[in-house]
Amino acid sequence: MEKPTRLGLGAKGLVLTLVVAAVVYPLLGVIGTSFASQSDIIESTGLVLWPTHPSLEAYRTIFTGGVVTRALLVSIGVTVFGTLASLLVTIGMAYGLSRRGVVGSRFILMTALFTMLFNPGVIPNFLLINELGLYNTFAALVMPTLVSAFNLVVLRSFFMNLPDDLYDAAKVDGAGDFRTLVRIALPLSKAVIAVISLFYAVTYWNAFFNAMLYLGDNDKWPLPMVLRTFVLQGQSLDSASAGEAVAPVQSVQMAVLVVAVVPILCVYPFLQRYFTKGVLTGAVKG
Amino acid sequence: MAETATQVAGTRRKRAGKATAHGTGRHLTLRQRIRRDKVMLLLCLPGLLYFVVFHYVPLLGYVTAFQDYQPYLGYAQSAWVGFTNFTEAFTEAAFWSATGNTLTIALVQLVFFFPVPIVLALLLNSVVSDKVRRFVQSIVYLPHFIGWVIIVSIFQQILGGAGVVPDLLGSMGLPRYDMMSDPGAFPWLLTLQLVWKDAGWGTIIILAALLNIDKQHYEAAAIDGAGRWRRTWHVTLPGVAPVIILLLILNLGQILSVGFEQILLQRDAVGPGAGEVLDTYVYFHGIKDGDWGTSAAVGLVKAVIGTALVLGANKLAHFFGHEGIYRGADR
């Protein structure tokens, strides 16, 4: 094949640089602004990339108790418990449906898969949560999205693709179905489970709609609801936190955003290399 | 191929089963099979319960579409009103406005979002350096994991009233334009945000399709004297066309469900005239205004059309010779 032209290379480089900048600039801007002082914010327009007098005042404001601290704890709790519950149920179901010839497995699988076709809708879901007595409980943030049919299919395909010999060997050695899952299947599927955990954790961490629908008290709010009220709708935070705050409003808002984004930024690099495989198993085999 | 093989094996097994129904231990009664598989079935149970309770049982809630539903009376005591809720909704201007907005937004997204991941994937694929490609990939996948509240907040900081762009325009002596509160720009704003969030993520499936194209085709084309662009046109595009058609069809199936959370968060800034879509209509009329019956009726219509569209789309995908979404269930 011929060498790429210099013009082509330059154009490609330029476009890719712009694409990367379009993703990175807003995130860096948000992080920078959260450390900025009032003068930095007035001087710059909108976002401060590099604060001249960095201060932690904004973080002190949101972490000294009050709305944001509480919401952060709620979000962490919901994310941890929700992800664990989702994983347990998804692993069980995916494994239960992964071996051929299990009675009724086809029917159970179809029951799960059909839910990808339709969505019960806001009103019936709301009425159900009410009837179950889950309104205004944290369970209402977890239960409605407990299992994703997509994740189920991904994990099931993975279990099915493990070599049959392994399962046979386990059986010969006298391991029951449950022992085989714990000793053979799970250790071999750590990577897929990591990706699925990320998918679930991100769903719970970002969950906003369920919180808005099902939580009446604002002292139960998770982080996204706080973001909406104090960053998007611009309500002031000081009713909840101490009035001594000296940090600029904008850097406080950006600090809340940073708190919401940073956990994602932290786990993402470790799981990123597994994505393609996980996503494709779901898309192609699903 | 593997699927056909297992299917054949399956039929054979079934036939053998008929012949020796009361034969050796291989062919058990239902009760024996349940006992044999009890661990597997128990493992499935919580998940099955979840799907039934949270996806099938709520469907019963759609009876409210045919009732004058009063929350304190419940389903049992609320009065039945036949199709009144439906006729009421269909004569309401707000419903048609929401339908119009939904279709407009869907169309703008289809034309201006759908091709972006394809172009981006082709571009990434043409990058020779593995390191550069992986780096760009890991950067562009990231926004997919950022929630809508965060994304809208960031956009507010950049495009909103006091944001970067209006300030920049102002300093150049131009009018300070706030895209976030311009009703006319709403579909474009949503599409822009969608591109930021998911264009990178969308490349995954197309990059995989590109990997599957036989390298020999490129060599053969090059020997025949095809240049860079001709090879893209005659080898690359036909190679990924099946995936693109499949994605397009599936997209059409989802046409009535434009981003619910994303729109809900920004509807207030542009007003319901431009910002109301079918999903938000149902939410505001039903849960906010307590107009349960009418909004359940609208929700039901939307759900039925939506399901029909997805089923139709899947059929179409099969018709074009692709696997569609639910073939995996055959295994």
CSV table of C-alpha atoms in Angstrom, one decimal, chain B residues 20-298:
chain,number,residue,atom,x,y,z
B,20,THR,CA,-37.1,-44.5,24.4
B,21,ALA,CA,-39.4,-42.5,26.5
B,22,HIS,CA,-39.3,-45.0,29.4
B,23,GLY,CA,-35.8,-46.1,28.6
B,24,THR,CA,-32.6,-45.6,30.6
B,25,GLY,CA,-32.0,-42.8,33.0
B,26,ARG,CA,-31.4,-40.2,30.3
B,27,HIS,CA,-35.1,-39.5,29.8
B,28,LEU,CA,-36.6,-38.4,33.0
B,29,THR,CA,-40.0,-37.3,34.0
B,30,LEU,CA,-40.7,-33.6,34.6
B,31,ARG,CA,-40.4,-34.0,38.3
B,32,GLN,CA,-37.1,-35.8,38.1
B,33,ARG,CA,-35.8,-33.2,35.8
B,34,ILE,CA,-36.8,-30.4,38.2
B,35,ARG,CA,-35.1,-32.3,41.0
B,36,ARG,CA,-32.0,-32.7,38.9
B,37,ASP,CA,-31.9,-29.0,38.0
B,38,LYS,CA,-33.1,-27.7,41.3
B,39,VAL,CA,-29.9,-25.7,42.0
B,40,MET,CA,-29.9,-24.1,38.6
B,41,LEU,CA,-33.6,-23.2,38.9
B,42,LEU,CA,-33.1,-21.8,42.4
B,43,LEU,CA,-30.3,-19.6,41.0
B,44,CYS,CA,-32.7,-18.3,38.3
B,45,LEU,CA,-35.5,-17.6,40.7
B,46,PRO,CA,-34.6,-14.1,42.1
B,47,GLY,CA,-34.0,-12.8,38.6
B,48,LEU,CA,-37.2,-14.3,37.2
B,49,LEU,CA,-39.1,-12.8,40.1
B,50,TYR,CA,-37.6,-9.4,39.4
B,51,PHE,CA,-38.6,-9.5,35.7
B,52,VAL,CA,-42.1,-10.6,36.5
B,53,VAL,CA,-42.7,-8.1,39.3
B,54,PHE,CA,-41.0,-5.1,37.7
B,55,HIS,CA,-41.7,-5.6,34.0
B,56,TYR,CA,-44.9,-7.7,33.7
B,57,VAL,CA,-47.0,-6.9,36.7
B,58,PRO,CA,-46.9,-3.1,36.0
B,59,LEU,CA,-48.5,-3.8,32.7
B,60,LEU,CA,-51.7,-4.5,34.7
B,61,GLY,CA,-51.4,-0.9,35.7
B,62,TYR,CA,-52.5,0.1,32.3
B,63,VAL,CA,-56.1,-0.6,33.3
B,64,THR,CA,-55.9,3.0,34.5
B,65,ALA,CA,-56.0,4.0,30.8
B,66,PHE,CA,-59.6,2.8,30.8
B,67,GLN,CA,-60.5,4.2,34.2
B,68,ASP,CA,-61.2,7.5,35.9
B,69,TYR,CA,-58.4,6.5,38.2
B,70,GLN,CA,-58.4,8.0,41.7
B,71,PRO,CA,-55.3,7.1,43.8
B,72,TYR,CA,-57.3,6.9,47.1
B,73,LEU,CA,-59.9,4.5,45.5
B,74,GLY,CA,-57.4,2.2,43.8
B,75,TYR,CA,-57.9,0.1,40.7
B,76,ALA,CA,-60.8,-1.8,42.1
B,77,GLN,CA,-63.1,1.1,42.9
B,78,SER,CA,-62.2,3.6,40.3
B,79,ALA,CA,-64.9,4.1,37.7
B,80,TRP,CA,-64.5,2.5,34.2
B,81,VAL,CA,-64.8,5.0,31.4
B,82,GLY,CA,-64.1,3.0,28.3
B,83,PHE,CA,-62.1,4.9,25.7
B,84,THR,CA,-62.9,8.4,27.0
B,85,ASN,CA,-59.3,8.9,28.1
B,86,PHE,CA,-58.0,8.2,24.6
B,87,THR,CA,-60.5,10.5,22.8
B,88,GLU,CA,-59.7,13.2,25.4
B,89,ALA,CA,-56.0,12.9,24.8
B,90,PHE,CA,-56.4,12.9,21.0
B,91,THR,CA,-58.4,16.1,21.0
B,92,GLU,CA,-55.8,17.9,23.1
B,93,ALA,CA,-53.4,20.3,21.3
B,94,ALA,CA,-50.7,19.6,23.9
B,95,PHE,CA,-50.7,15.9,23.0
B,96,TRP,CA,-50.2,16.6,19.3
B,97,SER,CA,-47.6,19.3,20.1
B,98,ALA,CA,-45.7,16.6,22.1
B,99,THR,CA,-46.0,14.1,19.3
B,100,GLY,CA,-44.7,16.7,16.9
B,101,ASN,CA,-41.7,17.5,19.1
B,102,THR,CA,-40.9,13.9,19.6
B,103,LEU,CA,-40.8,13.2,15.9
B,104,THR,CA,-38.8,16.4,15.1
B,105,ILE,CA,-36.2,15.6,17.8
B,106,ALA,CA,-36.0,12.0,16.6
B,107,LEU,CA,-35.5,13.1,13.0
B,108,VAL,CA,-32.8,15.6,13.8
B,109,GLN,CA,-31.0,13.0,15.9
B,110,LEU,CA,-31.3,10.4,13.2
B,111,VAL,CA,-29.8,12.6,10.5
B,112,PHE,CA,-27.2,14.4,12.6
B,113,PHE,CA,-26.2,11.9,15.3
B,114,PHE,CA,-26.5,8.5,13.6
B,115,PRO,CA,-23.7,9.0,11.0
B,116,VAL,CA,-21.2,10.5,13.5
B,117,PRO,CA,-20.0,7.2,15.1
B,118,ILE,CA,-19.6,5.7,11.7
B,119,VAL,CA,-17.4,8.5,10.4
B,120,LEU,CA,-15.5,8.5,13.7
B,121,ALA,CA,-15.0,4.8,13.5
B,122,LEU,CA,-13.7,5.0,9.9
B,123,LEU,CA,-11.4,7.8,10.9
B,124,LEU,CA,-10.1,5.8,13.9
B,125,ASN,CA,-9.7,2.7,11.8
B,126,SER,CA,-7.5,4.6,9.3
B,127,VAL,CA,-5.1,5.7,12.1
B,128,VAL,CA,-1.9,3.6,11.5
B,129,SER,CA,-0.5,4.0,15.0
B,130,ASP,CA,-1.9,1.5,17.5
B,131,LYS,CA,-1.0,3.7,20.4
B,132,VAL,CA,-2.7,6.8,19.1
B,133,ARG,CA,-5.8,4.9,18.2
B,134,ARG,CA,-6.1,3.2,21.6
B,135,PHE,CA,-5.6,6.6,23.3
B,136,VAL,CA,-8.3,8.3,21.4
B,137,GLN,CA,-10.6,5.4,21.9
B,138,SER,CA,-10.2,5.4,25.6
B,139,ILE,CA,-10.9,9.1,25.7
B,140,VAL,CA,-14.0,9.1,23.5
B,141,TYR,CA,-15.6,6.1,25.3
B,142,LEU,CA,-15.5,8.0,28.6
B,143,PRO,CA,-18.5,10.4,28.3
B,144,HIS,CA,-20.9,7.4,27.9
B,145,PHE,CA,-20.5,6.8,31.6
B,146,ILE,CA,-21.2,10.3,32.7
B,147,GLY,CA,-24.8,10.9,33.7
B,148,TRP,CA,-27.2,13.3,32.0
B,149,VAL,CA,-27.4,15.6,35.1
B,150,ILE,CA,-23.7,16.0,35.0
B,151,ILE,CA,-23.6,16.5,31.2
B,152,VAL,CA,-26.4,19.1,31.2
B,153,SER,CA,-24.7,20.9,34.1
B,154,ILE,CA,-21.4,21.0,32.1
B,155,PHE,CA,-23.3,22.3,28.9
B,156,GLN,CA,-24.9,24.9,31.1
B,157,GLN,CA,-21.5,26.1,32.1
B,158,ILE,CA,-20.4,26.3,28.5
B,159,LEU,CA,-23.4,27.3,26.4
B,160,GLY,CA,-25.7,28.7,29.1
B,161,GLY,CA,-26.4,32.3,29.9
B,162,ALA,CA,-23.2,33.0,31.9
B,163,GLY,CA,-21.2,30.4,30.1
B,164,VAL,CA,-18.1,30.3,28.0
B,165,VAL,CA,-19.7,30.7,24.6
B,166,PRO,CA,-21.9,33.7,25.3
B,167,ASP,CA,-19.0,35.4,27.1
B,168,LEU,CA,-16.8,34.8,24.1
B,169,LEU,CA,-19.5,36.1,21.7
B,170,GLY,CA,-19.9,39.1,24.0
B,171,SER,CA,-16.2,39.9,24.0
B,172,MET,CA,-16.2,39.9,20.2
B,173,GLY,CA,-19.0,42.4,20.2
B,174,LEU,CA,-21.7,39.9,19.1
B,175,PRO,CA,-25.0,39.4,20.9
B,176,ARG,CA,-24.7,37.0,23.8
B,177,TYR,CA,-26.5,33.9,22.5
B,178,ASP,CA,-27.8,31.4,25.0
B,179,MET,CA,-28.5,28.1,23.2
B,180,MET,CA,-29.8,26.4,26.3
B,181,SER,CA,-32.9,28.6,26.5
B,182,ASP,CA,-33.6,29.0,22.8
B,183,PRO,CA,-36.7,26.9,21.9
B,184,GLY,CA,-35.8,26.8,18.2
B,185,ALA,CA,-32.4,25.3,18.9
B,186,PHE,CA,-33.7,22.6,21.3
B,187,PRO,CA,-33.5,19.6,19.0
B,188,TRP,CA,-30.0,20.7,18.0
B,189,LEU,CA,-28.9,21.2,21.5
B,190,LEU,CA,-30.1,17.7,22.4
B,191,THR,CA,-28.3,16.2,19.4
B,192,LEU,CA,-25.1,18.0,20.3
B,193,GLN,CA,-25.2,16.6,23.8
B,194,LEU,CA,-25.9,13.2,22.5
B,195,VAL,CA,-23.0,13.4,20.1
B,196,TRP,CA,-20.8,14.4,23.1
B,197,LYS,CA,-22.0,11.5,25.2
B,198,ASP,CA,-22.4,8.6,22.9
B,199,ALA,CA,-20.6,9.2,19.5
B,200,GLY,CA,-17.5,7.6,20.9
B,201,TRP,CA,-19.3,4.6,22.5
B,202,GLY,CA,-21.1,4.0,19.2
B,203,THR,CA,-17.8,3.4,17.4
B,204,ILE,CA,-17.2,0.1,19.3
B,205,ILE,CA,-19.6,-2.0,17.2
B,206,ILE,CA,-18.5,-0.4,13.9
B,207,LEU,CA,-14.8,-0.8,14.7
B,208,ALA,CA,-15.5,-4.5,15.4
B,209,ALA,CA,-17.3,-4.8,12.0
B,210,LEU,CA,-14.3,-3.2,10.4
B,211,LEU,CA,-11.9,-5.7,12.0
B,212,ASN,CA,-13.9,-8.5,10.4
B,213,ILE,CA,-13.3,-7.3,6.9
B,214,ASP,CA,-10.9,-9.7,5.1
B,215,LYS,CA,-7.6,-8.0,4.6
B,216,GLN,CA,-7.2,-9.8,1.2
B,217,HIS,CA,-10.0,-7.7,-0.2
B,218,TYR,CA,-7.9,-4.6,0.4
B,219,GLU,CA,-4.8,-6.2,-1.2
B,220,ALA,CA,-6.8,-7.3,-4.2
B,221,ALA,CA,-8.3,-3.9,-4.7
B,222,ALA,CA,-4.9,-2.3,-4.3
B,223,ILE,CA,-3.4,-4.6,-6.9
B,224,ASP,CA,-6.3,-3.7,-9.2
B,225,GLY,CA,-5.2,-0.1,-8.9
B,226,ALA,CA,-7.9,1.2,-6.5
B,227,GLY,CA,-6.7,4.2,-4.6
B,228,ARG,CA,-7.4,5.0,-0.9
B,229,TRP,CA,-10.8,6.5,-1.4
B,230,ARG,CA,-11.9,3.8,-3.9
B,231,ARG,CA,-10.9,1.1,-1.4
B,232,THR,CA,-13.0,2.8,1.3
B,233,TRP,CA,-15.9,3.0,-1.0
B,234,HIS,CA,-15.8,-0.5,-2.5
B,235,VAL,CA,-14.4,-2.6,0.3
B,236,THR,CA,-14.8,-0.8,3.7
B,237,LEU,CA,-18.3,0.5,3.3
B,238,PRO,CA,-19.9,-2.7,1.9
B,239,GLY,CA,-18.1,-4.5,4.7
B,240,VAL,CA,-19.8,-2.5,7.5
B,241,ALA,CA,-23.1,-1.9,5.6
B,242,PRO,CA,-24.9,-4.9,7.4
B,243,VAL,CA,-24.1,-3.5,10.8
B,244,ILE,CA,-25.1,0.0,9.8
B,245,ILE,CA,-28.4,-1.2,8.3
B,246,LEU,CA,-29.1,-3.2,11.5
B,247,LEU,CA,-28.3,-0.2,13.7
B,248,LEU,CA,-30.5,2.1,11.6
B,249,ILE,CA,-33.4,-0.3,11.7
B,250,LEU,CA,-33.1,-0.7,15.4
B,251,ASN,CA,-32.9,3.1,15.8
B,252,LEU,CA,-36.1,3.5,13.8
B,253,GLY,CA,-37.8,1.1,16.3
B,254,GLN,CA,-36.9,3.5,19.1
B,255,ILE,CA,-38.1,6.6,17.4
B,256,LEU,CA,-40.8,7.5,20.0
B,257,SER,CA,-38.4,7.3,22.9
B,258,VAL,CA,-36.1,10.2,22.6
B,259,GLY,CA,-33.9,10.8,25.7
B,260,PHE,CA,-36.3,11.1,28.6
B,261,GLU,CA,-33.9,12.2,31.4
B,262,GLN,CA,-32.0,14.5,29.1
B,263,ILE,CA,-35.2,16.3,28.0
B,264,LEU,CA,-36.8,16.3,31.4
B,265,LEU,CA,-33.8,18.2,32.8
B,266,GLN,CA,-33.9,20.9,30.2
B,267,ARG,CA,-37.6,21.2,29.4
B,268,ASP,CA,-38.1,24.1,31.8
B,269,ALA,CA,-35.5,26.3,30.1
B,270,VAL,CA,-37.2,26.2,26.7
B,271,GLY,CA,-40.8,25.7,27.9
B,272,PRO,CA,-43.3,22.9,27.0
B,273,GLY,CA,-43.9,24.4,23.6
B,274,ALA,CA,-40.6,23.1,22.3
B,275,GLY,CA,-39.5,20.9,25.1
B,276,GLU,CA,-42.5,18.5,25.7
B,277,VAL,CA,-42.1,15.0,24.2
B,278,LEU,CA,-44.5,12.1,24.7
B,279,ASP,CA,-42.5,10.8,27.7
B,280,THR,CA,-42.4,14.1,29.5
B,281,TYR,CA,-46.1,14.7,28.6
B,282,VAL,CA,-47.0,11.5,30.4
B,283,TYR,CA,-44.9,12.4,33.4
B,284,PHE,CA,-46.2,15.9,33.8
B,285,HIS,CA,-49.9,15.2,33.1
B,286,GLY,CA,-50.0,12.0,35.1
B,287,ILE,CA,-47.8,12.3,38.1
B,288,LYS,CA,-47.5,16.1,38.4
B,289,ASP,CA,-51.1,17.1,37.6
B,290,GLY,CA,-52.8,13.9,38.7
B,291,ASP,CA,-54.4,13.4,35.4
B,292,TRP,CA,-53.8,9.6,35.6
B,293,GLY,CA,-56.2,8.2,33.1
B,294,THR,CA,-55.3,10.4,30.2
B,295,SER,CA,-51.6,10.1,30.6
B,296,ALA,CA,-51.8,6.3,31.1
B,297,ALA,CA,-53.8,6.2,27.8
B,298,VAL,CA,-51.1,8.2,26.1
